[in-house]
PDB file of C-alpha atoms in Angstrom:
ATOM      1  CA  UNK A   1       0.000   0.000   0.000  1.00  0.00           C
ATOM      2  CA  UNK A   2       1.744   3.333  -1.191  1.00  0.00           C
ATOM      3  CA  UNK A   3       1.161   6.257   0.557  1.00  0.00           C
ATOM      4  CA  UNK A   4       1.854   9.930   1.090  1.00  0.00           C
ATOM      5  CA  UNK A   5       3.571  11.044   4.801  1.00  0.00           C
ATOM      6  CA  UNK A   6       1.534  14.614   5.113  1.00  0.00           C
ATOM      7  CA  UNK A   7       3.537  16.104   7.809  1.00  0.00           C
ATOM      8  CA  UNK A   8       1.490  19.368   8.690  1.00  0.00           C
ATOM      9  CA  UNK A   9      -0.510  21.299  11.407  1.00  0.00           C
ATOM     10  CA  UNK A  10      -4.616  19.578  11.719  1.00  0.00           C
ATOM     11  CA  UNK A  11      -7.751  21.487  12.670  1.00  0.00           C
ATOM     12  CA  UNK A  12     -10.714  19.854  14.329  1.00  0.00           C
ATOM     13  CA  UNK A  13     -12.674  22.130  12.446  1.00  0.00           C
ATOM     14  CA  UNK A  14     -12.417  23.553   9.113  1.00  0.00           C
ATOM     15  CA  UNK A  15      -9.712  23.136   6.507  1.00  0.00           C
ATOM     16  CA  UNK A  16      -6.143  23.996   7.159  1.00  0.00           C
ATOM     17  CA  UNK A  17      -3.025  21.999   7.146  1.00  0.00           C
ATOM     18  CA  UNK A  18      -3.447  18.052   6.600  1.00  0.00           C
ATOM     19  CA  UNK A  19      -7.662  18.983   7.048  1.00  0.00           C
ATOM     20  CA  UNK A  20      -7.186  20.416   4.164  1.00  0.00           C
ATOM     21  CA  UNK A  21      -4.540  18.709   2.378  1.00  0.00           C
ATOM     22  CA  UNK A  22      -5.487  14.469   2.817  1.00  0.00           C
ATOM     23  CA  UNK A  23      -8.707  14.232   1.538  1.00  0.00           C
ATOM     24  CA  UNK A  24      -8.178  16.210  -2.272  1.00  0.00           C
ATOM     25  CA  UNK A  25      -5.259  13.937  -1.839  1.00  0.00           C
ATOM     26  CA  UNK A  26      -7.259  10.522  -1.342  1.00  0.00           C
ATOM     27  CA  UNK A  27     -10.330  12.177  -3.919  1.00  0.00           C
ATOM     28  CA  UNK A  28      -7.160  11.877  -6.042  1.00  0.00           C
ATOM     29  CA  UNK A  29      -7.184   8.241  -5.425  1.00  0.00           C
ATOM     30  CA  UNK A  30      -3.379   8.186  -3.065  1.00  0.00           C
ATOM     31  CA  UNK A  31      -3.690   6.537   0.260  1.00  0.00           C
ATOM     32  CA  UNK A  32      -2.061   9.417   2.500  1.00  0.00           C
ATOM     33  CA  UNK A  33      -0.541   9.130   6.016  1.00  0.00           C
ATOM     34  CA  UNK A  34      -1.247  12.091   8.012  1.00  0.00           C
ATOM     35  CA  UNK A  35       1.286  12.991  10.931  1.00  0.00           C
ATOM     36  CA  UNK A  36       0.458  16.361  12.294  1.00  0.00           C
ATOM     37  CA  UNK A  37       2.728  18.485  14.299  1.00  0.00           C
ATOM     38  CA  UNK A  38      -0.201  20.782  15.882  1.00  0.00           C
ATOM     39  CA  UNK A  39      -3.505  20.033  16.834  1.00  0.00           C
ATOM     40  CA  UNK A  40      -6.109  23.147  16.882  1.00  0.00           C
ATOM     41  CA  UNK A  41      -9.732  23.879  17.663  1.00  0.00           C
ATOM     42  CA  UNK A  42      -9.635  25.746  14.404  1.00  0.00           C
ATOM     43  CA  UNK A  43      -7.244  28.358  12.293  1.00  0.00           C
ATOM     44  CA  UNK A  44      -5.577  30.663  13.814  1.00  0.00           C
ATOM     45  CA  UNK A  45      -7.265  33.682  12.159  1.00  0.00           C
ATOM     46  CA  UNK A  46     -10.562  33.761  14.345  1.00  0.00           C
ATOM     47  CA  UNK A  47     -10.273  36.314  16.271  1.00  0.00           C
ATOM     48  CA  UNK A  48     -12.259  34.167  19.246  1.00  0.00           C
ATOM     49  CA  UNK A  49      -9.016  32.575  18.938  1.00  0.00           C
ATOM     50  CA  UNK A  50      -8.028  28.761  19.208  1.00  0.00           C
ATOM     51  CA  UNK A  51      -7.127  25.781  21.843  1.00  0.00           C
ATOM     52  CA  UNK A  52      -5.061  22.816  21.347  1.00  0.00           C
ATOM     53  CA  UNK A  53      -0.761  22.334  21.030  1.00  0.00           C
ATOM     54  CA  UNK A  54       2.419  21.489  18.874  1.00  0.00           C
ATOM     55  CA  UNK A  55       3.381  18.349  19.514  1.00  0.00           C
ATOM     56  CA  UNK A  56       7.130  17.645  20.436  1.00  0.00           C
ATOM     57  CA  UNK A  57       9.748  16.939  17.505  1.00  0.00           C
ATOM     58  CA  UNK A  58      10.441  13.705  19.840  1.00  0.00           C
ATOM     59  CA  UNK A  59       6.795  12.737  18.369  1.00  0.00           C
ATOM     60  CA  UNK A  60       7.188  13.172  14.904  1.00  0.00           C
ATOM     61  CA  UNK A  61      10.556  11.182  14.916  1.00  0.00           C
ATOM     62  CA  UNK A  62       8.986   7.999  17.288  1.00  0.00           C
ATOM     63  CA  UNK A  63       5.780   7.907  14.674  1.00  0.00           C
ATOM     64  CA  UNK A  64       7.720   7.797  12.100  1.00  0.00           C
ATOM     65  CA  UNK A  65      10.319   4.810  13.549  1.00  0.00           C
ATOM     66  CA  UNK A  66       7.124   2.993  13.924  1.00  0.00           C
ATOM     67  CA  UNK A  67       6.451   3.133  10.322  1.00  0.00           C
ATOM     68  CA  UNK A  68       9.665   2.071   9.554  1.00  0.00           C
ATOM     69  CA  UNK A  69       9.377  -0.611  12.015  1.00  0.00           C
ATOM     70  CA  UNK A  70       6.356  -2.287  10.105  1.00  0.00           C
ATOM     71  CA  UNK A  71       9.012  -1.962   7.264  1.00  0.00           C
ATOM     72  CA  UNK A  72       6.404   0.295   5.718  1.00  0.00           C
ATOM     73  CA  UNK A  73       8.724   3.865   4.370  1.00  0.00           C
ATOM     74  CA  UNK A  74       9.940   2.084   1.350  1.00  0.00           C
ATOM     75  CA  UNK A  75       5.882   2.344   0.124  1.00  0.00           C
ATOM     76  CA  UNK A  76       5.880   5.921   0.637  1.00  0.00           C
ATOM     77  CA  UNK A  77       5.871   7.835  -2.950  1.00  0.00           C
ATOM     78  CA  UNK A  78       6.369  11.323  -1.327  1.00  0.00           C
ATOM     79  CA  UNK A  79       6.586  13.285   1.726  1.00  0.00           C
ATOM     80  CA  UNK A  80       5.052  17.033   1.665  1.00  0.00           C
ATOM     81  CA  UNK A  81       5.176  18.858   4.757  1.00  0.00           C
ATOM     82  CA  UNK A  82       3.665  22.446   5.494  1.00  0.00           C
ATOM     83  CA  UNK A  83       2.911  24.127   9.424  1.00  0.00           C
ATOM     84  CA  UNK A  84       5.672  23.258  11.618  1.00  0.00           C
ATOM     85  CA  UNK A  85       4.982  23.845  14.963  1.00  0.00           C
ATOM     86  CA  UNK A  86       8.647  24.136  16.660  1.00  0.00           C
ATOM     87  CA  UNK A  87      12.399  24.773  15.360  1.00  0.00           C
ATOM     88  CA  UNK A  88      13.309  21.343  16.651  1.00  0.00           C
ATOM     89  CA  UNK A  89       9.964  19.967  14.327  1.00  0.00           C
ATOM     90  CA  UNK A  90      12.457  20.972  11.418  1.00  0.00           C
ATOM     91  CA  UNK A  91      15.388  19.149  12.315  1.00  0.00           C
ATOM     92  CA  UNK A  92      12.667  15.730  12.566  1.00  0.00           C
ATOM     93  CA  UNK A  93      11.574  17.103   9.124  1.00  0.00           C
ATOM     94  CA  UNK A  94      15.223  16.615   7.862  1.00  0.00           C
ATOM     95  CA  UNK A  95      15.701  13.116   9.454  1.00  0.00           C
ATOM     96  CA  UNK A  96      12.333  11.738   8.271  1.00  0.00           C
ATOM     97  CA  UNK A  97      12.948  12.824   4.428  1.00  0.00           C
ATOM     98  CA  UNK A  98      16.223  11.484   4.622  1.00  0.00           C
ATOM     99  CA  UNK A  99      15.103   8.012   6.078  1.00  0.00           C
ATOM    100  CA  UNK A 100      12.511   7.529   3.961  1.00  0.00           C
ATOM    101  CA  UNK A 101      14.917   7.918   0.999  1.00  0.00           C
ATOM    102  CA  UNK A 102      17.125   5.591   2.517  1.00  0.00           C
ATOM    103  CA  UNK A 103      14.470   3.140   2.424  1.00  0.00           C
ATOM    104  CA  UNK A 104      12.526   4.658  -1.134  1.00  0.00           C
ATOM    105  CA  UNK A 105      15.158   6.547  -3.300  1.00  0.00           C
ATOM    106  CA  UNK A 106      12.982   7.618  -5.626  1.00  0.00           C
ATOM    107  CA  UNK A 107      10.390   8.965  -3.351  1.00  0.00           C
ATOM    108  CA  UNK A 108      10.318  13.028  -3.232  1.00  0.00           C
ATOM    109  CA  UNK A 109      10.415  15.440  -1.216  1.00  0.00           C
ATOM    110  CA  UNK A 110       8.046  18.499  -1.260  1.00  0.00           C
ATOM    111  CA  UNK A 111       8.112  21.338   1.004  1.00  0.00           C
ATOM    112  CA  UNK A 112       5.519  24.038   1.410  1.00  0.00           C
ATOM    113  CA  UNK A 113       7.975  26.605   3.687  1.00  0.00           C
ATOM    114  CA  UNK A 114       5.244  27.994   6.345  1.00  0.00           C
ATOM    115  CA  UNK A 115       6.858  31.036   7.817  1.00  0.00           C
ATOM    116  CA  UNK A 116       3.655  33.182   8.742  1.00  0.00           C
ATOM    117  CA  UNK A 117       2.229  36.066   6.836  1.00  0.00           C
ATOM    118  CA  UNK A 118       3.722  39.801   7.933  1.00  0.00           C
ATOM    119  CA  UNK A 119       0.980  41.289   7.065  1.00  0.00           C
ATOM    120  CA  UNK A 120      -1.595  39.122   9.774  1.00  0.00           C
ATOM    121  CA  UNK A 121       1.487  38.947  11.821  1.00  0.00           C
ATOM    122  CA  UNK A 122       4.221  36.063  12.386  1.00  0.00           C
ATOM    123  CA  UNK A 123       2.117  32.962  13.214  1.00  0.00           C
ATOM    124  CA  UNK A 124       5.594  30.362  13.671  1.00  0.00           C
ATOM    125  CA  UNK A 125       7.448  29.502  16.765  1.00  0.00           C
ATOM    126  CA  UNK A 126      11.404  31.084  16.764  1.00  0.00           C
ATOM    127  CA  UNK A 127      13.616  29.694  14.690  1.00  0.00           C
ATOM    128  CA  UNK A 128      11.374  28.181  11.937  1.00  0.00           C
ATOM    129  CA  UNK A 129      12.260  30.282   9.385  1.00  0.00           C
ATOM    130  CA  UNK A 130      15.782  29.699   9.652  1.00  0.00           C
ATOM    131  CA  UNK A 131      15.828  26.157   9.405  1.00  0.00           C
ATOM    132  CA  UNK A 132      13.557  26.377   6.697  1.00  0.00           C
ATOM    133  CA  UNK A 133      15.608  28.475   4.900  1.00  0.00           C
ATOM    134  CA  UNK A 134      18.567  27.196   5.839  1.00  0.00           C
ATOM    135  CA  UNK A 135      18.189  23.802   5.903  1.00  0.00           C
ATOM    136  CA  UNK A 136      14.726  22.563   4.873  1.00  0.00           C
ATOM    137  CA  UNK A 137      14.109  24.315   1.006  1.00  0.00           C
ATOM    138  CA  UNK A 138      17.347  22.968   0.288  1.00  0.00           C
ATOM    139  CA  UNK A 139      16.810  19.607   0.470  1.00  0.00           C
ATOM    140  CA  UNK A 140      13.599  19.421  -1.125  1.00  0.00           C
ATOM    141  CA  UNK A 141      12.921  18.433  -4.479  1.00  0.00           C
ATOM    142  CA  UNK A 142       9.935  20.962  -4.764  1.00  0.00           C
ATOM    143  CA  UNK A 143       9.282  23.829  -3.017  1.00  0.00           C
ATOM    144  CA  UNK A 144       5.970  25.575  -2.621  1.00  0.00           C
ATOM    145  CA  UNK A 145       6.543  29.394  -1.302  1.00  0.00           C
ATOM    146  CA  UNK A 146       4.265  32.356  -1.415  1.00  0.00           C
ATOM    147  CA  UNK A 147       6.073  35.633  -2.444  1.00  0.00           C
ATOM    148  CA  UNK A 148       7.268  36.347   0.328  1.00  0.00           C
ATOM    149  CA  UNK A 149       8.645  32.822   2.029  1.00  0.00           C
ATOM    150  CA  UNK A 150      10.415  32.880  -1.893  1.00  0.00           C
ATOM    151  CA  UNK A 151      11.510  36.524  -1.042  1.00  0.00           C
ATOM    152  CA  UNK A 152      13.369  35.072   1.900  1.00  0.00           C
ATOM    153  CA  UNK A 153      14.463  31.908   0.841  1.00  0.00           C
ATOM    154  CA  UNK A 154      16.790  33.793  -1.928  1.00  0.00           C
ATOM    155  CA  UNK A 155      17.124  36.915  -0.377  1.00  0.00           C
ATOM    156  CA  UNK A 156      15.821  39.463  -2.711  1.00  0.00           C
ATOM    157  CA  UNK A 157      12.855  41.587  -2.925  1.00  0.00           C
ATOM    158  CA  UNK A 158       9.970  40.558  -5.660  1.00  0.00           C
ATOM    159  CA  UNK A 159       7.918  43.251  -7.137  1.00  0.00           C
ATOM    160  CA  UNK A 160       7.673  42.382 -10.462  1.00  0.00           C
ATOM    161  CA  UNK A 161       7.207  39.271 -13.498  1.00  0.00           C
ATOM    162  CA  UNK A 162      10.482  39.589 -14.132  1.00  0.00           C
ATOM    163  CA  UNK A 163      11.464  39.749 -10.251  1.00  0.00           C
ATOM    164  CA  UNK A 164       9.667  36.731  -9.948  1.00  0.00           C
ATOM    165  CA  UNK A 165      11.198  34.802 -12.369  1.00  0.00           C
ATOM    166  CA  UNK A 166      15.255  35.599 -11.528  1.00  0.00           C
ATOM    167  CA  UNK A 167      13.954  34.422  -8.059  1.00  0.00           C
ATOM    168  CA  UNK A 168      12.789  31.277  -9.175  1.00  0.00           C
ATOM    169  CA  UNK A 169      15.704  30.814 -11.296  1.00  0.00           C
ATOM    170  CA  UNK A 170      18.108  31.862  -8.394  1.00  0.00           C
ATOM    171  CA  UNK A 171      15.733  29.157  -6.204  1.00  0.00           C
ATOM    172  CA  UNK A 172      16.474  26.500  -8.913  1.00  0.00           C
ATOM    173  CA  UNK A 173      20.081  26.853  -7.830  1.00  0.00           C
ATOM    174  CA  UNK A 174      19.800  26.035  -4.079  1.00  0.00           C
ATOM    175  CA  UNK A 175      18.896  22.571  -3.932  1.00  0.00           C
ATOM    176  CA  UNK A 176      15.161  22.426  -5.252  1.00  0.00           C
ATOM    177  CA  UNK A 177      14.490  21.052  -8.660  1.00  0.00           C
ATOM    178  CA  UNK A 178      10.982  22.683  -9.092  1.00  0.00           C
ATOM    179  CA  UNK A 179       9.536  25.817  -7.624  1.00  0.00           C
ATOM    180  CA  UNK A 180       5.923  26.164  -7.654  1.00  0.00           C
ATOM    181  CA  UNK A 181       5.470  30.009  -6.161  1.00  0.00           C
ATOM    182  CA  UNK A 182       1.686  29.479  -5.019  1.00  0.00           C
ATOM    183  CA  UNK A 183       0.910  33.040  -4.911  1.00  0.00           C
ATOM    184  CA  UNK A 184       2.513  36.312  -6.312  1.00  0.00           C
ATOM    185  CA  UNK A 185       0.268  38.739  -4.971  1.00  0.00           C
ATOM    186  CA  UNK A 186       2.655  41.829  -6.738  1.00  0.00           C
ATOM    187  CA  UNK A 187       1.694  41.060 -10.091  1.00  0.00           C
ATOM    188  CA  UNK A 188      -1.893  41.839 -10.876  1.00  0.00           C
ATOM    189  CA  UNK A 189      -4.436  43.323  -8.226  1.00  0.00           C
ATOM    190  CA  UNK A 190      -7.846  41.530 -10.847  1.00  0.00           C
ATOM    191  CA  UNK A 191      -5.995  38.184 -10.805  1.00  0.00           C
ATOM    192  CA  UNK A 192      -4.876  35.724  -8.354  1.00  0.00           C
ATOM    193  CA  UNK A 193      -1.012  35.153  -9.790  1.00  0.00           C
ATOM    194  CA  UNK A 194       1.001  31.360  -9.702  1.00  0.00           C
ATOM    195  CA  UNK A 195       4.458  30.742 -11.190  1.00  0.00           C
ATOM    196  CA  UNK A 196       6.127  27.407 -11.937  1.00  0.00           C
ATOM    197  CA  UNK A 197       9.813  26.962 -12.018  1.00  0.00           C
ATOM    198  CA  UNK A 198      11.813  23.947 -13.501  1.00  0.00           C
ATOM    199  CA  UNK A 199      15.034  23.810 -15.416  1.00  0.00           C
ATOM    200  CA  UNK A 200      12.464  23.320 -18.434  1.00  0.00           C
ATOM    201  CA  UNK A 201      11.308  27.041 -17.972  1.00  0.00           C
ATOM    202  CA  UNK A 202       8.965  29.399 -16.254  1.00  0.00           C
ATOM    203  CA  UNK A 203       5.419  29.228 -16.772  1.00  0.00           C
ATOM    204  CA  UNK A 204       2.439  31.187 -15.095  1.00  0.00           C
ATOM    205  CA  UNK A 205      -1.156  31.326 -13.962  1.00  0.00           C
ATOM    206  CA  UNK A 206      -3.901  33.462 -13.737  1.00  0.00           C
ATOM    207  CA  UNK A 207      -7.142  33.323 -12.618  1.00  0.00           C
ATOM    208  CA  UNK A 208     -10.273  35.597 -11.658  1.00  0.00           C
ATOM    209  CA  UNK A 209      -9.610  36.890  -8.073  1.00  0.00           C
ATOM    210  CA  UNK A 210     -12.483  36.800  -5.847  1.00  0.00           C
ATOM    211  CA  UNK A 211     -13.600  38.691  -2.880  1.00  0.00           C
ATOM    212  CA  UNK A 212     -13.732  37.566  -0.115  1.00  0.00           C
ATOM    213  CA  UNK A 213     -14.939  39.421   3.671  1.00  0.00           C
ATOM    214  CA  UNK A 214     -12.740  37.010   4.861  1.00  0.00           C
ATOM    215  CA  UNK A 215     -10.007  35.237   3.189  1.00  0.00           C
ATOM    216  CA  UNK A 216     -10.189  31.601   3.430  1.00  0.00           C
ATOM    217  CA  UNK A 217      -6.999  30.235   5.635  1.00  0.00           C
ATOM    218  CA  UNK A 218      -5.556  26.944   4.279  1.00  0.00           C
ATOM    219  CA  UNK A 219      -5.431  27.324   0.377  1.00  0.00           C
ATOM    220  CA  UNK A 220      -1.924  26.927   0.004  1.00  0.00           C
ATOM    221  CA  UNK A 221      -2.458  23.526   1.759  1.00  0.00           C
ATOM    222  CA  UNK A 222      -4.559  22.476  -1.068  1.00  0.00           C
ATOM    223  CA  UNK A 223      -2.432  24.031  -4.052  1.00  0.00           C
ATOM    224  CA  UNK A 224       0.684  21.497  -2.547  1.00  0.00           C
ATOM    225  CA  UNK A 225      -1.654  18.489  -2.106  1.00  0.00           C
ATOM    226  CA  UNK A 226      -3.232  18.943  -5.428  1.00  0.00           C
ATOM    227  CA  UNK A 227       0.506  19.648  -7.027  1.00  0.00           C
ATOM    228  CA  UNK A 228       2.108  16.577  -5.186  1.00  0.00           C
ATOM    229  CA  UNK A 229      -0.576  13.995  -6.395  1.00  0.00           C
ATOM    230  CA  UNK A 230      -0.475  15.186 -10.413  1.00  0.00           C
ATOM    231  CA  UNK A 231       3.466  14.445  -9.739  1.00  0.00           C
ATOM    232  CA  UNK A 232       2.836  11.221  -8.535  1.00  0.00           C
ATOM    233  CA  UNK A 233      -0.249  10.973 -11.170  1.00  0.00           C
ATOM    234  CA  UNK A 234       3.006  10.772 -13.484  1.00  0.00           C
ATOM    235  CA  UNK A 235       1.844  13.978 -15.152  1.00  0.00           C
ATOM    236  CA  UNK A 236       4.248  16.502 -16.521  1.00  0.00           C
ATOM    237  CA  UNK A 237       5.133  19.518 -14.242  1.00  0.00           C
ATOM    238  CA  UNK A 238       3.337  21.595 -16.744  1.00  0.00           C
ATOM    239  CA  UNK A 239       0.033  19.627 -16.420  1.00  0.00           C
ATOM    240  CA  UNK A 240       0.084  19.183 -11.903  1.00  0.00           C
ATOM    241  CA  UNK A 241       0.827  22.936 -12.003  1.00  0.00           C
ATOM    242  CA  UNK A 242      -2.433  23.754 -14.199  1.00  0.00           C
ATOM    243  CA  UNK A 243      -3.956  20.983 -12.806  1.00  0.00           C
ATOM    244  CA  UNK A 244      -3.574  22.893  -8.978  1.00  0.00           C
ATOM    245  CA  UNK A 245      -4.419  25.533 -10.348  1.00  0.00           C
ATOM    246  CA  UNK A 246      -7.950  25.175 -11.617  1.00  0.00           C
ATOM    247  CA  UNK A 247      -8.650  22.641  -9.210  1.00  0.00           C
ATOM    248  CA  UNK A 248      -7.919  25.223  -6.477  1.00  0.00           C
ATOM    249  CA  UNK A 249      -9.880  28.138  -8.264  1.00  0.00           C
ATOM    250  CA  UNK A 250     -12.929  25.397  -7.950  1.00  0.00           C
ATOM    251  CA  UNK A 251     -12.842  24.851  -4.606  1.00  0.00           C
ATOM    252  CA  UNK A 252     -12.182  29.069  -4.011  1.00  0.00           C
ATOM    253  CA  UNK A 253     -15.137  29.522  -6.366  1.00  0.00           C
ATOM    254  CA  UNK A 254     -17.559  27.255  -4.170  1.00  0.00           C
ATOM    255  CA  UNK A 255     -16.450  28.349  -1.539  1.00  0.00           C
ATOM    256  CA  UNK A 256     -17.460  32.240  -2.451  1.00  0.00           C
ATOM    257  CA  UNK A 257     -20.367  30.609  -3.170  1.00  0.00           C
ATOM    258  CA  UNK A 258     -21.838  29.813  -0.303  1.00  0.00           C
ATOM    259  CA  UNK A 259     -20.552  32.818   1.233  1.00  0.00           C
ATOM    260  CA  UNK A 260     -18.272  30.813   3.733  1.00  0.00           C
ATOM    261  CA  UNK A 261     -14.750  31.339   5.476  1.00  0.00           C
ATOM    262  CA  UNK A 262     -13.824  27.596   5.124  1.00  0.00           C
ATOM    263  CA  UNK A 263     -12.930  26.192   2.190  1.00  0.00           C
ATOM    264  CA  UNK A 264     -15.223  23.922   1.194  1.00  0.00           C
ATOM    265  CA  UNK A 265     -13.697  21.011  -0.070  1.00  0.00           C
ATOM    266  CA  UNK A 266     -16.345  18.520   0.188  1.00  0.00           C
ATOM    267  CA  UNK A 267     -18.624  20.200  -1.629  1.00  0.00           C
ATOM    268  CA  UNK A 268     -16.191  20.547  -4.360  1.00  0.00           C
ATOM    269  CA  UNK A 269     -14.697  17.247  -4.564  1.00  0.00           C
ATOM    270  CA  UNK A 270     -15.272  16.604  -8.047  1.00  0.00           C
ATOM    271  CA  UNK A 271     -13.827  19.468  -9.553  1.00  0.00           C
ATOM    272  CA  UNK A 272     -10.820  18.394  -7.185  1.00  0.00           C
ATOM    273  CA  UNK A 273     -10.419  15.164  -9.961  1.00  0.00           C
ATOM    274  CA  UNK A 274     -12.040  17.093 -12.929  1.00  0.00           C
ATOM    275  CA  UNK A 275     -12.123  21.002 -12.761  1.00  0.00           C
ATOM    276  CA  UNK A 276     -14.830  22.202 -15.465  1.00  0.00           C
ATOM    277  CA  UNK A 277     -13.169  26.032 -15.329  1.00  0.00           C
ATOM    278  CA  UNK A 278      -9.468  25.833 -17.359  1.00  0.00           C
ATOM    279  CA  UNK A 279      -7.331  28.134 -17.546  1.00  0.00           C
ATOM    280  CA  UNK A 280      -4.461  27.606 -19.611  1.00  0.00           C
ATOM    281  CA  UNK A 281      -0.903  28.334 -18.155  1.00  0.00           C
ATOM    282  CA  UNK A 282       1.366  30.492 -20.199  1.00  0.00           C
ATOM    283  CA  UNK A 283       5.425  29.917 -20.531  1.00  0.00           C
ATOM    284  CA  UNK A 284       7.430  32.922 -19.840  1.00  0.00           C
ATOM    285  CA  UNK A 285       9.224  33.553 -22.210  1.00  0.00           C
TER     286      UNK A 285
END
């Protein structure tokens, strides 16, 4: 039985982190192993605010070894991690994705670098962002950055297409091998902006951008899980990056809707296989 290890934060309720990540994963048709390094009530934007914990690296790293004890890792395909809850959560990242290639070579690694959004306010314990710079991006095979976690990871400041595409370039460089930049919020204020990176070239996407009162937490999540199962699908880059893409726009467009916060994934579950709205990705040229 292969699987996917989805190493991320969970909510009880709602959609964020592996709640919003495992089951457009498993509509998909992958069995996926959830670990989760928090556990909230809910997101962390309600401003009633949330209960629950990170769990302790020491966690992460004995789940895992149990795995491994069932002689299980060399069936898992990929590992994509997102929300870390501690510094020392990293450093179990790094041990994980290299034991599971010991046991799987060709299983990959993707990494969607969570390092809080300045303009809501840092939402990651000290130290995150340096190991995820430092450490983490680098040995994935695929990252999956906003602007601004991009903006850091190759220290420069994007404000433009062609900003966006030296940093990708300059990304390609540092370990990664694809760079799937899940929003560029600097390059259109009508559109919602996505870039892909490989060695191939740059391509990007645009879509309507809707409105929301409230902007739904947890859709970067879903662009990762969506972009890690058309990779393991056996699709092109190309095709998992437009794939994400208009999947993604279907569950956003549901979502807006029904006039609700949370995504709303289940309701849009098969546009998640088989999005009816495409919108064609462009190469940079």
């Amino acid at each position: 039985m292969k699987g996917i290890l989805s190493i991320q934060s969970h909510v009880v309720y709602g959609h964020a982190g592996n709640s919003s990540a495992v089951f457009p994963l498993q509509r998909m048709g992958f069995e996926v192993w959830p670990l989760h390094t928090v556990q909230f009530s809910n997101h962390t934007q309600y401003k009633q605010g949330w209960t629950g914990k990170a769990f302790p690296a020491s966690d992460l790293i004995e789940l895992v070894k149990g795995i491994n004890n069932i002689d299980q890792l060399k069936n898992c395909e990929a590992v994509l991690t997102g929300y870390q809850g501690s510094a020392d959560q990293c450093l179990a990242i790094i041990d994980t994705v290299k034991t599971v290639k010991q046991q799987n070579p060709n299983a990959i690694y993707i990494c969607d670098p969570v390092m809080g959004d300045p303009e809501k306010g840092c939402i990651v314990a000290d130290g995150i962002s340096e190991h995820l710079i430092n450490d983490v991006m680098p040995l994935a095979d695929v990252i999956v950055p906003n602007q601004f976690e991009l903006s850091q990871f190759v220290g420069m400041t994007i404000n433009t297409l062609e900003d966006a595409v030296k940093a990708c370039q300059h990304a390609l460089t540092l370990g990664p091998k694809m760079v799937l930049v899940k929003h560029l919020h600097s390059l259109s204020t009508d559109k919602f902006s996505m870039m892909l990176a490989t060695k191939e070239g740059c391509y990007l996407a645009q879509r309507p951008h809707l409105a929301f009162d409230n902007q739904p937490v947890g859709v970067g999540d879903l662009i990762s899980a969506l972009f890690t199962g058309g990779l393991l699908k056996g699709w092109s880059a190309e095709q998992a990056f437009e794939h994400a893409h208009n999947a993604c726009y279907a569950v956003l467009k549901e979502t807006h809707r029904r006039g609700e916060w949370e995504l709303q994934t289940i309701a849009a579950q098969d546009e998640i296989v088989a999005p009816t709205e495409i919108f064609p990705i462009t190469e940079i040229k």
